[in-house]
Tab-separated table of C-alpha atoms and ligand atoms in Angstrom:
chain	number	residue	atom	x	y	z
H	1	UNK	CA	-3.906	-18.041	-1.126
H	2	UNK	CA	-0.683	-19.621	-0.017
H	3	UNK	CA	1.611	-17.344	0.157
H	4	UNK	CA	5.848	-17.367	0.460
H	5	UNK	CA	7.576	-13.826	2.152
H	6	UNK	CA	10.925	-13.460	1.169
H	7	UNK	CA	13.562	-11.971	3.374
H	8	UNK	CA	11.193	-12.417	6.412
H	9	UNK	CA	12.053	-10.741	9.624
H	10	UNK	CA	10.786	-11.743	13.158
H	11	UNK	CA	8.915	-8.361	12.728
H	12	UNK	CA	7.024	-9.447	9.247
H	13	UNK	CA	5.665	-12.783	10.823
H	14	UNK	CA	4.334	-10.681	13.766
H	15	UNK	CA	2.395	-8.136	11.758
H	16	UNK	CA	1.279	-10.724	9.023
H	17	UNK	CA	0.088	-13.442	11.329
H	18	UNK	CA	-1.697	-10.979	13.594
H	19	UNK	CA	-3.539	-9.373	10.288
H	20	UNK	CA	-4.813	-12.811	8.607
H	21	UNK	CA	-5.502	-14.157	11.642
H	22	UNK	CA	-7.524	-10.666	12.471
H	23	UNK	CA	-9.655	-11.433	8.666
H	24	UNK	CA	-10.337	-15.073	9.675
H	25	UNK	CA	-6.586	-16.663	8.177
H	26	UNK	CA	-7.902	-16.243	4.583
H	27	UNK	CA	-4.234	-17.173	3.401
H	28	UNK	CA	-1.717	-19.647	4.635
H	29	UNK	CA	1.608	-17.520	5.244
H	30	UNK	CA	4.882	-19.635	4.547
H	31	UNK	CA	7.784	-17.368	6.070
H	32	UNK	CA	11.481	-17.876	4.755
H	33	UNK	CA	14.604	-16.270	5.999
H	34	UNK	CA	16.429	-15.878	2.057
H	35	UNK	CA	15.660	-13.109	-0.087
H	36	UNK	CA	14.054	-13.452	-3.343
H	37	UNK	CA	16.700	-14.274	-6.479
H	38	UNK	CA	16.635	-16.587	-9.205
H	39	UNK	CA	18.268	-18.829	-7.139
H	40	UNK	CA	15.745	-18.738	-4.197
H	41	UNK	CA	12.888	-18.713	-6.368
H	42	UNK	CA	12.570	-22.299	-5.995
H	43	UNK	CA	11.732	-22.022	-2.259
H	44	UNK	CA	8.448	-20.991	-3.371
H	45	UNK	CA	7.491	-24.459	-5.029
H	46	UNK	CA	3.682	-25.370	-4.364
H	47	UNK	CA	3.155	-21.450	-3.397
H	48	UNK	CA	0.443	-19.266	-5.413
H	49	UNK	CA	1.888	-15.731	-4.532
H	50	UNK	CA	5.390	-14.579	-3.397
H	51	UNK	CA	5.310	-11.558	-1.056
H	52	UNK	CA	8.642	-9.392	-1.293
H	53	UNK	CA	10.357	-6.802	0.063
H	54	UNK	CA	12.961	-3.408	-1.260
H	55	UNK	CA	15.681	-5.291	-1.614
H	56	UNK	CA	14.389	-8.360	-3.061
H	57	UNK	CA	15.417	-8.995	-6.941
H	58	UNK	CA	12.754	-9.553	-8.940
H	59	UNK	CA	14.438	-9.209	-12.269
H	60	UNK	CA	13.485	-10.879	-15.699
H	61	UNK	CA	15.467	-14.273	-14.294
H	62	UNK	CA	13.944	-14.536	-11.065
H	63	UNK	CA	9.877	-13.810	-12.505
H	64	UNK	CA	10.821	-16.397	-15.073
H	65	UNK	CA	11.983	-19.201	-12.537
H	66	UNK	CA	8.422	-17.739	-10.802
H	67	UNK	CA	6.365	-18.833	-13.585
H	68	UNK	CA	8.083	-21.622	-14.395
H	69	UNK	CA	6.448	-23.171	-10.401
H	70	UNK	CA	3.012	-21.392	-11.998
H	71	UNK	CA	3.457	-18.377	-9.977
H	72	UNK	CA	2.358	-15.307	-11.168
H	73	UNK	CA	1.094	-13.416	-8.386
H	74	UNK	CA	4.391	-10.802	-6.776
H	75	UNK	CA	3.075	-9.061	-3.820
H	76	UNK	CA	5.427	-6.062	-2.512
H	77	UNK	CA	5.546	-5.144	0.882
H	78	UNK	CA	6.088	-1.501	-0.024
H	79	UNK	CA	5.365	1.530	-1.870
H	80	UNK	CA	8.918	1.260	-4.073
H	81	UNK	CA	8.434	-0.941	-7.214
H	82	UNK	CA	11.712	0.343	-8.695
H	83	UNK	CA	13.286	-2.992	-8.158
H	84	UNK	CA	10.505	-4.805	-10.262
H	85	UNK	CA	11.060	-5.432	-14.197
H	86	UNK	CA	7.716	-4.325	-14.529
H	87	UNK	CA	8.494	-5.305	-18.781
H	88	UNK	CA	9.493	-8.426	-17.881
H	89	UNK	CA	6.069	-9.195	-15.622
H	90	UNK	CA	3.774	-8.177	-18.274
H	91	UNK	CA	5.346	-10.223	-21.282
H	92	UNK	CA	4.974	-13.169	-18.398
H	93	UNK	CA	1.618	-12.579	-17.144
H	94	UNK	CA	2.913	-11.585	-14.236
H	95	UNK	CA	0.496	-9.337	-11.607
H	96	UNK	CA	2.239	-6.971	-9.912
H	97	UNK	CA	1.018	-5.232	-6.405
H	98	UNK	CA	2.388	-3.129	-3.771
H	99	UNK	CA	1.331	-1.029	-1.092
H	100	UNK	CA	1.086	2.788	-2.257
H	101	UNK	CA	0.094	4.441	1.107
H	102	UNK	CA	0.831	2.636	4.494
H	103	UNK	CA	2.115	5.758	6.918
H	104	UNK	CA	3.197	8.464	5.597
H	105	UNK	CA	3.945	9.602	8.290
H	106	UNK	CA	6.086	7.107	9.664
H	107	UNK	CA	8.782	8.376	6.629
H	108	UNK	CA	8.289	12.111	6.842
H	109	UNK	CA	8.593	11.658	10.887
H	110	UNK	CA	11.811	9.691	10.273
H	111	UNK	CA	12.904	12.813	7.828
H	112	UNK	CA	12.512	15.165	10.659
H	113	UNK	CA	14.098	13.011	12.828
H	114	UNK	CA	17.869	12.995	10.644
H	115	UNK	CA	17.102	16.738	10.304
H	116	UNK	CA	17.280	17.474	13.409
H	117	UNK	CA	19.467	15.168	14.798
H	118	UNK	CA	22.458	17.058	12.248
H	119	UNK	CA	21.390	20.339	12.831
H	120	UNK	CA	21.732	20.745	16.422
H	121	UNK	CA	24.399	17.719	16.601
H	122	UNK	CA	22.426	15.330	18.747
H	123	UNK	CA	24.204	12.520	17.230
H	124	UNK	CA	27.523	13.873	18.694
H	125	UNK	CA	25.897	15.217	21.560
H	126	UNK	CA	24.856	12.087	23.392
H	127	UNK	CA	28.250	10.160	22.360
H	128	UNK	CA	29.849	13.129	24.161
H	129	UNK	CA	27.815	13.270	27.475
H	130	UNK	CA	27.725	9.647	27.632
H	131	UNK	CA	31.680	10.012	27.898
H	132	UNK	CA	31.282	12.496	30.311
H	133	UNK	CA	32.044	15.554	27.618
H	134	UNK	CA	30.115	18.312	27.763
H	135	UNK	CA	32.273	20.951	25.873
H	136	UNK	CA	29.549	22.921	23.727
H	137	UNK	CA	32.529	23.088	21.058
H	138	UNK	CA	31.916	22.232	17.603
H	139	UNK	CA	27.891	21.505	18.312
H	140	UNK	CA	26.997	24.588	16.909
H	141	UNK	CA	23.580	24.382	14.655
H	142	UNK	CA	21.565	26.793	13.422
H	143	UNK	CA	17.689	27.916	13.220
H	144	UNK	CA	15.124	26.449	11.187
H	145	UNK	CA	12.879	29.125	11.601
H	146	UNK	CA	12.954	31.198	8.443
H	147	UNK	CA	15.460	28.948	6.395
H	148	UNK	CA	14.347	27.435	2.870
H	149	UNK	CA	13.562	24.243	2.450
H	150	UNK	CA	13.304	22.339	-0.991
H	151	UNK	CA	11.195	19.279	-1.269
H	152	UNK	CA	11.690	16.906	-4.553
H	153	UNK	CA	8.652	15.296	-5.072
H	154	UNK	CA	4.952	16.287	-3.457
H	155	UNK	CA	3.252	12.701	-2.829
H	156	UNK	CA	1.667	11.494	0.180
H	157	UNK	CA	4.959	11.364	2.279
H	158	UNK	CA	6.176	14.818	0.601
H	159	UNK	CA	3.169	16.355	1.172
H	160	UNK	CA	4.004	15.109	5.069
H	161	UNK	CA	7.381	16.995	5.122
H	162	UNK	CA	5.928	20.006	3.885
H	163	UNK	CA	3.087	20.277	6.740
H	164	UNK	CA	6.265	19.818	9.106
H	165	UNK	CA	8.535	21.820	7.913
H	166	UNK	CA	5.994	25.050	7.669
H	167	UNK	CA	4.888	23.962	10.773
H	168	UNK	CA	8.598	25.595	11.935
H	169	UNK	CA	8.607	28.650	9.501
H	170	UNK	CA	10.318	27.337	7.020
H	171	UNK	CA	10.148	28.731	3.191
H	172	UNK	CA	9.332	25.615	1.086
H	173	UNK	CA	9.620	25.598	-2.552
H	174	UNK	CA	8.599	22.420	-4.063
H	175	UNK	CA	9.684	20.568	-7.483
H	176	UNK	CA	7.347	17.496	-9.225
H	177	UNK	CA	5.952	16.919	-12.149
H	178	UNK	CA	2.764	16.984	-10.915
H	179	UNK	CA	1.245	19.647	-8.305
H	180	UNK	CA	-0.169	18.775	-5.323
H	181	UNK	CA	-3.100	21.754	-4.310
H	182	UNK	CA	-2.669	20.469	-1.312
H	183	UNK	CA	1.054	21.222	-0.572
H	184	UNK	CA	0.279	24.855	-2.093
H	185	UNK	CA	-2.120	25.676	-0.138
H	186	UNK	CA	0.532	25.675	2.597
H	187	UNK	CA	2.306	28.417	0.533
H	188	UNK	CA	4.472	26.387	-0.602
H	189	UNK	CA	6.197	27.665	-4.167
H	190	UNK	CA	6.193	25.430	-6.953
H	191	UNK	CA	9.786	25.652	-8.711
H	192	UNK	CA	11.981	24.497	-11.577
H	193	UNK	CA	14.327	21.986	-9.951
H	194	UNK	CA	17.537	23.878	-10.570
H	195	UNK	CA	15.793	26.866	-8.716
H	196	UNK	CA	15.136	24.578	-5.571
H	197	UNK	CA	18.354	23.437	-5.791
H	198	UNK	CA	20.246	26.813	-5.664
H	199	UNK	CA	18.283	28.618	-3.192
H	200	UNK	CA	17.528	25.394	-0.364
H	201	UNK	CA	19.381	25.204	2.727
H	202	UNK	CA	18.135	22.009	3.248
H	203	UNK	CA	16.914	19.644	0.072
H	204	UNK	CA	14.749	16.662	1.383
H	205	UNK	CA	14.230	13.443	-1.341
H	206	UNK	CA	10.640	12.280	-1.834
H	207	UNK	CA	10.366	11.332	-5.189
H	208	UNK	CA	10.830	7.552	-6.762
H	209	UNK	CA	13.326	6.324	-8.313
H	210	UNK	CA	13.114	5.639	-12.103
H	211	UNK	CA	15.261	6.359	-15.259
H	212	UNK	CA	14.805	10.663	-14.559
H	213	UNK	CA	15.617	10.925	-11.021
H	214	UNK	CA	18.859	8.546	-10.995
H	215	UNK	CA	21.637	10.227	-9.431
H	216	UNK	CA	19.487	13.466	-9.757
H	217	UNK	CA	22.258	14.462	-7.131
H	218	UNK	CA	25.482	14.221	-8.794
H	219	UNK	CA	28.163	16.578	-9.332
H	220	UNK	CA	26.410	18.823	-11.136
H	221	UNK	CA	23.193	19.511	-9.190
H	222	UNK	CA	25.686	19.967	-5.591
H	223	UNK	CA	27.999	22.835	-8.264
H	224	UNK	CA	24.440	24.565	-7.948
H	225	UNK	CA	23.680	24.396	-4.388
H	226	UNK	CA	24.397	26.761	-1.474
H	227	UNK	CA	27.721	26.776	0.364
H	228	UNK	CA	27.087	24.418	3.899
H	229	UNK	CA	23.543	22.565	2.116
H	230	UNK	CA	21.866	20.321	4.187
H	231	UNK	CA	20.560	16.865	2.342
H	232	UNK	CA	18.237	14.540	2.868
H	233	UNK	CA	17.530	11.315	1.413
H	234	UNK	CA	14.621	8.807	2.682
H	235	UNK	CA	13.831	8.092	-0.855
H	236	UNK	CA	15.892	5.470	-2.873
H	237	UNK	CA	19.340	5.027	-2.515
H	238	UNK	CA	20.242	5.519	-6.504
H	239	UNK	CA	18.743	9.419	-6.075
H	240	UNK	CA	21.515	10.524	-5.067
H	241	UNK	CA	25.356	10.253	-6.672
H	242	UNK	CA	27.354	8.721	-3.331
H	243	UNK	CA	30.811	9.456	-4.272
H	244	UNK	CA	29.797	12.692	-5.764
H	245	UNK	CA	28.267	13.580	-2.270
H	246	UNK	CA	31.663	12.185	-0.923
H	247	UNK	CA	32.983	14.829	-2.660
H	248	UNK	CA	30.854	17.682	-1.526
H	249	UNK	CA	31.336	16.702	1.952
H	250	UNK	CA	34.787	17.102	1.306
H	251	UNK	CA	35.309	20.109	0.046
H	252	UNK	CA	31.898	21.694	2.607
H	253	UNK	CA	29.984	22.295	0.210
H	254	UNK	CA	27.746	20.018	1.697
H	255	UNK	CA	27.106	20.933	5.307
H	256	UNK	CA	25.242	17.714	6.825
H	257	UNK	CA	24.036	14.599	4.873
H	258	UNK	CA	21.315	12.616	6.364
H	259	UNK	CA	20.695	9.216	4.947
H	260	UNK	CA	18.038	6.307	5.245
H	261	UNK	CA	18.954	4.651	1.914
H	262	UNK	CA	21.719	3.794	-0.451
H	263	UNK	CA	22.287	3.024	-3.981
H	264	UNK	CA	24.361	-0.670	-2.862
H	265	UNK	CA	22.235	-0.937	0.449
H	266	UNK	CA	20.889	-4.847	-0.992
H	267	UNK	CA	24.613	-5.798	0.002
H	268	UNK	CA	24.245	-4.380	3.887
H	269	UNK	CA	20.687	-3.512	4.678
H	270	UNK	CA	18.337	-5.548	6.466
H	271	UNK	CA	21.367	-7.490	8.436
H	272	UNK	CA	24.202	-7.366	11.477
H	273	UNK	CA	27.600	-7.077	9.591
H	274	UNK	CA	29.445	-5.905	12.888
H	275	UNK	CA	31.790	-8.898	12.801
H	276	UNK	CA	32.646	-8.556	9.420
H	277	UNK	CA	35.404	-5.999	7.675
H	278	UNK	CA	33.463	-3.594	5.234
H	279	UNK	CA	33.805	-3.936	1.499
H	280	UNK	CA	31.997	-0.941	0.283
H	281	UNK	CA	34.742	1.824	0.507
H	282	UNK	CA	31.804	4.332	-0.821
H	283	UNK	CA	29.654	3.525	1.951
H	284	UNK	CA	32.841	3.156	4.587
H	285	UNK	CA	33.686	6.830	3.991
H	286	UNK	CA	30.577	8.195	4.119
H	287	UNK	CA	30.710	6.925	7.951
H	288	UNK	CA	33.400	8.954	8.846
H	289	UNK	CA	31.861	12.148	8.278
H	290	UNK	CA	30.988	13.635	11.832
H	291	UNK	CA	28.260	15.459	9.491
H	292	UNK	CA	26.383	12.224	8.230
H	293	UNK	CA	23.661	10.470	9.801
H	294	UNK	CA	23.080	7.347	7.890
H	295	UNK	CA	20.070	4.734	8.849
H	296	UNK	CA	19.604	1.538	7.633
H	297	UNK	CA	16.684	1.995	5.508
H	298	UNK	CA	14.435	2.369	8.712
H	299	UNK	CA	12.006	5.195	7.958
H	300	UNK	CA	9.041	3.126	7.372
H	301	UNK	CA	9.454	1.251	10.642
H	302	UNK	CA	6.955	2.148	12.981
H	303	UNK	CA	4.258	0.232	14.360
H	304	UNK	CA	1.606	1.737	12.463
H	305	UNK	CA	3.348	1.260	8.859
H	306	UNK	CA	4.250	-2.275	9.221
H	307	UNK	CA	0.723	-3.343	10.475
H	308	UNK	CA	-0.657	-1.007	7.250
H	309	UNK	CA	1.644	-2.958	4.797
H	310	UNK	CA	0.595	-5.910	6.436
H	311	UNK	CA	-3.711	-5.156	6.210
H	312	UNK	CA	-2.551	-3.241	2.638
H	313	UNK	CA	-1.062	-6.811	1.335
H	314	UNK	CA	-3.172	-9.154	2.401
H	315	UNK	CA	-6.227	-7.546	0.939
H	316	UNK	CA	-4.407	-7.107	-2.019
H	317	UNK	CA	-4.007	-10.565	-1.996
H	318	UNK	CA	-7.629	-11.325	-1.122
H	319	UNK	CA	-8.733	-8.827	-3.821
H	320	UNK	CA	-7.012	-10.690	-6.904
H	321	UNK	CA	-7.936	-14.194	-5.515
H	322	UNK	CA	-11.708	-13.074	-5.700
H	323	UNK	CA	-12.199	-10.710	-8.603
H	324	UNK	CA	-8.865	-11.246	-10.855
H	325	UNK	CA	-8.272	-7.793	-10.041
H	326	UNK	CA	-6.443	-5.458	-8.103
H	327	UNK	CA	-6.640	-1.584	-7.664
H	328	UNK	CA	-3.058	-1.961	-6.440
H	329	UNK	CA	-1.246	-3.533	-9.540
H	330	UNK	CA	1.608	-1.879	-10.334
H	331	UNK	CA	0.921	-1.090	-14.693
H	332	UNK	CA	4.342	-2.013	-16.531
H	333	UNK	CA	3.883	2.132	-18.226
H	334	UNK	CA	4.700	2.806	-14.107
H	335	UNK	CA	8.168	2.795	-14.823
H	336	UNK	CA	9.038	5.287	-17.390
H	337	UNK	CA	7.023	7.593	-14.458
K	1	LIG	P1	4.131	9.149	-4.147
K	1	LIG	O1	3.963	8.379	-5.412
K	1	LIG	O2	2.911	9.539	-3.363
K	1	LIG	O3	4.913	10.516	-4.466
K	1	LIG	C1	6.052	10.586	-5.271
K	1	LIG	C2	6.024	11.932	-5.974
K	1	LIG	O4	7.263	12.090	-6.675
K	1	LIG	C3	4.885	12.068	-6.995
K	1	LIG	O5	4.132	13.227	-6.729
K	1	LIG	C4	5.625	12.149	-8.318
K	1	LIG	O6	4.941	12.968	-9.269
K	1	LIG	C5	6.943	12.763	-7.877
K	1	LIG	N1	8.006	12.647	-8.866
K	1	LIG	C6	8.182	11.692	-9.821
K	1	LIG	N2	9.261	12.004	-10.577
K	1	LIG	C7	9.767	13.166	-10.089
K	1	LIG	C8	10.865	13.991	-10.471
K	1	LIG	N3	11.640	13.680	-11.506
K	1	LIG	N4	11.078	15.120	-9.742
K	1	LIG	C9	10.274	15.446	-8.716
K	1	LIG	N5	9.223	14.713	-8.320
K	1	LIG	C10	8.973	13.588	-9.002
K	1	LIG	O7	5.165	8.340	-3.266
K	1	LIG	P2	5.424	8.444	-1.691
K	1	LIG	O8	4.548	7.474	-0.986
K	1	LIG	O9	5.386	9.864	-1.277
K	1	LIG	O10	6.902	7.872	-1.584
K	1	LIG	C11	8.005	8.545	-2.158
K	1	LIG	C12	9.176	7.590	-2.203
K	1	LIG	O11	9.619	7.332	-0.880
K	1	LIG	C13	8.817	6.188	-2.756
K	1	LIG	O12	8.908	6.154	-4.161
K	1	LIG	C14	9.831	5.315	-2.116
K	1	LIG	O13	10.941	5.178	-2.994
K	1	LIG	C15	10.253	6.081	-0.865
K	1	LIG	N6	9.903	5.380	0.364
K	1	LIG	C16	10.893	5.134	1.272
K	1	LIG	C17	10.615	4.484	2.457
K	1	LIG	C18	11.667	4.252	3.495
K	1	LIG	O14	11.450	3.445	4.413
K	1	LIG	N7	12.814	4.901	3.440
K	1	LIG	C19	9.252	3.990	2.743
K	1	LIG	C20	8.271	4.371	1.751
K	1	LIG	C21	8.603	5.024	0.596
């Protein structure tokens, strides 16, 4: 197949070049620098698949200027699909595919890595030894061990947190939809999601985003929480309420925020805005707090995902060009899930 990537990084031609060429260059891999719009579409004249990424749009407009150069092959390069009108693509024929599972890992690690980072300060720490500070004041934290941990949604990378987190003693009550055995047999409790929410010290995002988790942190969920809460959100930026978190952070409520997402990340994400002045005042704030970690949607980044997304796609690919069908289409009913 010929195939365009949107809002390619060096890092995407690496991984994808090395994979096709790896399965005998099955497809001929067009790279461009813009990200995927109605506007942009166009760049993919002459292509038979576009290959996309988070914070690509791929509303009704753009899939319509898609078929309108014949294309109705979307490939995502991730396990997200929240940014796909998945209505749209079926009334236009459109085949939809994405990655579900690359490594799991790579997220949950990357988790770990913001919890632990707030709760013993190490953010502060090395800014302060670097500087040739090292007062002990203020970079207080506090055990794991034997602290509660609440875990919104028990998928693969869910499932991940939970080995972790038991791993260092922690409670973990759990909230989904749908049980995963597998994440009770690590004696983790299966609760109603205002239960998790009141008795967690530290609440960890791993669901996806759709219509019933939107802002599923807001105002009203942090009322419910315990005094000094620590949350976590690797999932999608919209989970979470930002100026309502604002607001817990102001008053303590919350105790540490660690971020890898954000609801308006398409405007900052992905790019080096250090010579320009910051228009988000939402996001602005939140970088002032000496209790927030925020990354720039980087959990997935390891060596191991990236060439996963990039086998995952490309046989994705290869499976719809021979058989018409892919066990990796995203079904339009996927996003009232
Ligand atoms: P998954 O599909 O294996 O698991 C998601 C789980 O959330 C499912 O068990 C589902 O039943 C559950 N869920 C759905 N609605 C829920 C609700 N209202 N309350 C509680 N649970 C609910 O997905 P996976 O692979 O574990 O990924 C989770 C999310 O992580 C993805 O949807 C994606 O948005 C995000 N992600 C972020 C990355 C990053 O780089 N920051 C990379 C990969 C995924």
């Amino acid at each position: 197949m010929k195939i365009a990537f949107f809002s390619t990084k060096s890092y995407d031609k690496t991984f994808f070049e090395a994979v096709n060429h790896e399965t005998g260059d099955c497809h001929v891999l067009t790279f461009l620098e813009p990200g995927l719009s109605p506007a942009t579409a166009t760049l993919a004249t002459g292509q038979d698949a576009v290959c996309a990424f988070v914070n690509d749009n791929l509303g009704g407009p753009t899939l319509e200027n898609l078929v309108g150069l014949g294309i109705r092959t979307v490939a995502l390069r991730s396990a997200g699909f929240n940014h796909v009108d998945l209505v749209a693509a079926e009334r236009l024929g459109i085949t939809v595919v994405r990655v579900p599972a690359y490594s799991p890992y790579a997220v949950a690690e990357h988790t770990i890595a913001l919890l632990l980072s707030l709760d013993r300060n190490i953010h502060r720490a090395h800014a302060r030894v670097r500087e040739g500070n090292f007062s002990l004041e203020g970079l207080m934290g506090f055990d794991l061990h034997g602290k509660v941990a609440g875990i919104v949604g028990t998928g693969v990378i869910g499932l991940c947190v939970a080995r972790i987190l038991a791993g260092f003693g922690m409670q973990i009550l759990v909230s989904d939809p749908v049980r995963n055995p597998e994440v009770e047999k690590l004696g983790a409790r299966y609760v109603p999601l205002e239960t998790l929410m009141a008795e967690a010290d530290v609440i960890t995002l791993h669901c996806p985003l759709t219509p019933a988790t939107r802002h599923l942190i807001d105002a009203a969920a942090i009322a419910r929480m315990k005094p000094g809460v620590t949350i976590l959100n690797t999932s999608r930026g919209a989970v979470i309420d930002a100026p309502a978190v604002i607001a817990g952070l102001k008053s303590g409520k919350i105790g540490h925020l660690g971020l890898d997402v954000y609801e308006e990340e398409g405007d900052l994400f992905f790019r080096d805005l250090s010579d320009q002045v910051s228009q988000d005042d939402v996001f602005a704030r939140l970088t002032t707090f000496p209790n927030v970690l925020i990354t720039g949607h980087q959990a997935f980044f390891t060596r191991e995902a990236l060439s996963g997304i990039a086998r995952v796609t490309l046989e994705n690919l290869s499976e719809l060009e021979k058989t018409g069908l892919c066990r990796n289409t995203v079904a339009a009913a996927s996003h009232h899930k």
